[in-house]
Short mmCIF file of C-alpha atoms in Angstrom, two decimals:
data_model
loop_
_atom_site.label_atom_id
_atom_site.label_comp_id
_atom_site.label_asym_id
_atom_site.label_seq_id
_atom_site.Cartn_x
_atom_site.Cartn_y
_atom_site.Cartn_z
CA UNK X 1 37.84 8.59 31.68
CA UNK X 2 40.17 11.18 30.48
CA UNK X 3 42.89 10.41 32.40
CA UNK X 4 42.59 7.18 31.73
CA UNK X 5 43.09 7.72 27.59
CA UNK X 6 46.27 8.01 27.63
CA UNK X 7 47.63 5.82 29.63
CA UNK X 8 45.35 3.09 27.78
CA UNK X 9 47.04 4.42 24.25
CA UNK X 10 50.58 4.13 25.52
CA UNK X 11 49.77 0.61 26.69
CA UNK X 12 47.60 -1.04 24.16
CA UNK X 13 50.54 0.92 21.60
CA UNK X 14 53.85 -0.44 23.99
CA UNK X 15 51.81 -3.51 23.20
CA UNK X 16 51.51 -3.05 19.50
CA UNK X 17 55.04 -2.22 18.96
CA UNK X 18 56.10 -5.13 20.67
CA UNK X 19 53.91 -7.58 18.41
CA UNK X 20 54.77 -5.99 15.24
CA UNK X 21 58.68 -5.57 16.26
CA UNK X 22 58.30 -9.43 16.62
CA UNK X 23 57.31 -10.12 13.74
CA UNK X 24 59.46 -7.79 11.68
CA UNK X 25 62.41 -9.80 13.81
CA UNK X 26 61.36 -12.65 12.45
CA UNK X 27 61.45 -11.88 9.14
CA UNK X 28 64.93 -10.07 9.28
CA UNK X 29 66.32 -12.92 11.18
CA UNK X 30 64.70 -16.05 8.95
CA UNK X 31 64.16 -14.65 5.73
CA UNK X 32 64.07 -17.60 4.01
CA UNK X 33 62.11 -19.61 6.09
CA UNK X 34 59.17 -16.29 6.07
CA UNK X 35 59.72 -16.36 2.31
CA UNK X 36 58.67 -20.49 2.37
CA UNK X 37 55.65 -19.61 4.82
CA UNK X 38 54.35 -16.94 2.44
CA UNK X 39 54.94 -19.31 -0.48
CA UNK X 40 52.63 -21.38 1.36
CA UNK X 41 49.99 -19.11 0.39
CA UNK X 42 50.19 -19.46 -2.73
CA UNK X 43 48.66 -15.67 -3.73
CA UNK X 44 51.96 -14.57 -5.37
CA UNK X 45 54.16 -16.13 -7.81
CA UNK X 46 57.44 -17.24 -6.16
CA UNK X 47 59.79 -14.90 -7.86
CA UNK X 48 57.73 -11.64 -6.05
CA UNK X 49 57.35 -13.75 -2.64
CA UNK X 50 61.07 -12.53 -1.48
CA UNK X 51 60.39 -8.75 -2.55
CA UNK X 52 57.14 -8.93 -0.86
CA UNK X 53 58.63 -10.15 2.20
CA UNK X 54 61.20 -6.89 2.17
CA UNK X 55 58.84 -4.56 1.83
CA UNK X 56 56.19 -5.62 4.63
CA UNK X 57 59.36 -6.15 6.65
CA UNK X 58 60.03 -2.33 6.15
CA UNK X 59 56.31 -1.35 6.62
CA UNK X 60 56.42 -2.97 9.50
CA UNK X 61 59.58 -1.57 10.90
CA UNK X 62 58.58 2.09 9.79
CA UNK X 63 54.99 1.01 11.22
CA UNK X 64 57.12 0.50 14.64
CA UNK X 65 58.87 4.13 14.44
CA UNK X 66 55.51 6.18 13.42
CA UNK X 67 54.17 4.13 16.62
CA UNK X 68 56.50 5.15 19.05
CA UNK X 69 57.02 9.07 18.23
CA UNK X 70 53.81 10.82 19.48
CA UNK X 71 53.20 12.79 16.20
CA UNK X 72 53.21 9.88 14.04
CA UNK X 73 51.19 7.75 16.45
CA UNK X 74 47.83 7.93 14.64
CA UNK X 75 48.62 6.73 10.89
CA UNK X 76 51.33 4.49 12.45
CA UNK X 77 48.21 3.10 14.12
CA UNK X 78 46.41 3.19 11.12
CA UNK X 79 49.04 1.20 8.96
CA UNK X 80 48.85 -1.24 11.78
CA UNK X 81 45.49 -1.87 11.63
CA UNK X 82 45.88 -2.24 7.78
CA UNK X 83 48.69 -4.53 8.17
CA UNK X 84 46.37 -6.53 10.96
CA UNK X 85 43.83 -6.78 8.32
CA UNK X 86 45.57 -7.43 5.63
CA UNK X 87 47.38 -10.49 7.27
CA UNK X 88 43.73 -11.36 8.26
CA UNK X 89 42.50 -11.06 4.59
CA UNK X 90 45.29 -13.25 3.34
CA UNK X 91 45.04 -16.07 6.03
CA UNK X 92 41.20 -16.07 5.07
CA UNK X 93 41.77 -16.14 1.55
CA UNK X 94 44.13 -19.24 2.08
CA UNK X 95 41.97 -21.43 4.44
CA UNK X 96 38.81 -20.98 1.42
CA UNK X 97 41.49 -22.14 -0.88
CA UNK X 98 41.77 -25.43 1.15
CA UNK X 99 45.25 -24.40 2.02
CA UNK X 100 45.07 -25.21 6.10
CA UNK X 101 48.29 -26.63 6.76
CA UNK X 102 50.20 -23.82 5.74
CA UNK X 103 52.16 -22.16 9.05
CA UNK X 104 51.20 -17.97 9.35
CA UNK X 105 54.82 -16.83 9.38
CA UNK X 106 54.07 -14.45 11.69
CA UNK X 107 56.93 -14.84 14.15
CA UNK X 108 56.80 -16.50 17.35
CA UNK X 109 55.25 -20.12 18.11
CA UNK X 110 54.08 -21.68 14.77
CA UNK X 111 50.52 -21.40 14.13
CA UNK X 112 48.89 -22.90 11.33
CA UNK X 113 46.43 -20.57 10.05
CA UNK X 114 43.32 -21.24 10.85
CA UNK X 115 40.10 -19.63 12.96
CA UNK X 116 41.97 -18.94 15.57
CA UNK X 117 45.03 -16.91 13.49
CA UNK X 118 42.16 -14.75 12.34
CA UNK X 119 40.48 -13.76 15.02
CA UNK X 120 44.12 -12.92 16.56
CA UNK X 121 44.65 -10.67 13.62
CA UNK X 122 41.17 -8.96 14.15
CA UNK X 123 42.30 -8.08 17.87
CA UNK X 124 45.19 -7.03 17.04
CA UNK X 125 43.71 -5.12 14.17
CA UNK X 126 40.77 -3.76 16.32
CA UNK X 127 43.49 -2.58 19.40
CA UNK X 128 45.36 -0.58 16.62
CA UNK X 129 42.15 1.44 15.72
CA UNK X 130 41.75 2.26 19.30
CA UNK X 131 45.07 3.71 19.18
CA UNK X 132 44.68 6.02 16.23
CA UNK X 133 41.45 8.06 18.23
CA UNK X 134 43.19 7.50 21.80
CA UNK X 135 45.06 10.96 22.39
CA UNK X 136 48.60 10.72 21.61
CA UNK X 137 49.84 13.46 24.72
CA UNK X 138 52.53 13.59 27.49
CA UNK X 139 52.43 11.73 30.77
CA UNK X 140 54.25 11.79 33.76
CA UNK X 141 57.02 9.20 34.32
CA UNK X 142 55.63 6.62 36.66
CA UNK X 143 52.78 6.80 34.74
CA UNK X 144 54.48 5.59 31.47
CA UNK X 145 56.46 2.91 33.68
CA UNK X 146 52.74 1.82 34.51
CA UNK X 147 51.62 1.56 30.99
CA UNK X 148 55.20 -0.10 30.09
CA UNK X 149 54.34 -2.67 32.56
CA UNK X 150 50.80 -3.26 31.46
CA UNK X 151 52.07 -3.89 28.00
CA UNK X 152 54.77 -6.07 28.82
CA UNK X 153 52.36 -7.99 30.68
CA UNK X 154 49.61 -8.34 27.74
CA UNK X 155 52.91 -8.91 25.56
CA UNK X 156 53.35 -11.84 27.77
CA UNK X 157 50.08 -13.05 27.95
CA UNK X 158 49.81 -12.47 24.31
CA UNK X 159 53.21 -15.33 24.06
CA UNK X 160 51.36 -17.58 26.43
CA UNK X 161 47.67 -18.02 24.51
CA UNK X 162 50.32 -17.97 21.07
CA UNK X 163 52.35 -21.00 22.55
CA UNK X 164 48.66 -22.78 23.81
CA UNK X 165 47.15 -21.72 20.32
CA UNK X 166 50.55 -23.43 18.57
CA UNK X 167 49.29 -27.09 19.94
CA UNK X 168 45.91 -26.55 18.92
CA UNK X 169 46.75 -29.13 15.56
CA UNK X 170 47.95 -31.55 18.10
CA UNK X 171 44.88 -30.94 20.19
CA UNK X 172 42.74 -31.39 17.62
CA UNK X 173 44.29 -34.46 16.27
CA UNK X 174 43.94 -36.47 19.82
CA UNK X 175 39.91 -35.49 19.35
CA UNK X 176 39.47 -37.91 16.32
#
């Protein structure tokens, strides 16, 4: 089982970076349209929505960088988690407010939020505490090629049940 630890953190954290990389992409690369989505939510008046959207974007970013340097791995993993669960808190908050039609902004395939977005987040959330008590060491090279792999492979799988999970509206709507 030992051996096994770290090659499971580098993976499930490859994995991690790649998600929250994503969605830090997506808010560098269509600010304005992230800045709508979180208006959507209505939790924040719309002159803070913008600044809000800067600063996650550099949480997540320096999230990212304490994830990939071995020393930094564990509260990286911890901010993840936070930032997992605090996505999760907020999509929750908006679907008891009635507001389900509003898209996640997370990057990727839209989603509207709904059961679906937070169960995601609790995953994601739940795979970024595993991280922060999975040993952060050294491994050997075709090891971490392995555990690259692996994580491009869940990062893949990850874009697949995403793009599925974006026609879910349209799935739903051919049910009534």
């Amino acid at each position: 089982m030992q051996a096994i630890a770290p090659l499971a953190s580098v993976t499930i954290t490859t994995f991690l970076v790649i998600v929250i990389m994503r969605a830090a992409w997506h808010k560098l690369e269509r600010f304005l349209e992230t800045v709508g989505f979180a208006q959507g939510y209505g939790v924040v008046s719309e002159q803070w929505t913008a600044p809000i959207v800067r600063v996650l974007t550099a949480v997540e970013i320096g999230t990212v960088l304490a994830l990939l340097l071995p020393g930094t791995r564990m509260p990286g993993a911890v901010v993840a988690g936070l930032l997992f669960t605090g996505y999760g808190l907020l999509m929750a908050t908006a679907l008891m407010r009635g507001r389900s039609e509003i898209d996640c902004g997370c990057g990727g395939a839209p989603q509207i939020v709904s059961g679906y977005t937070l169960l995601r987040n609790a995953i994601l959330a739940a795979l970024a505490l595993i991280v922060a008590v999975l040993p952060a060491q050294a491994i050997g090279a075709v090891d971490a090629a392995a555990a690259i792999a692996a994580a491009l492979v869940l990062a893949a799988i990850y874009a697949v049940v995403e793009k599925l999970a974006s026609h879910l509206p349209n799935i739903r709507a051919g049910e009534s």
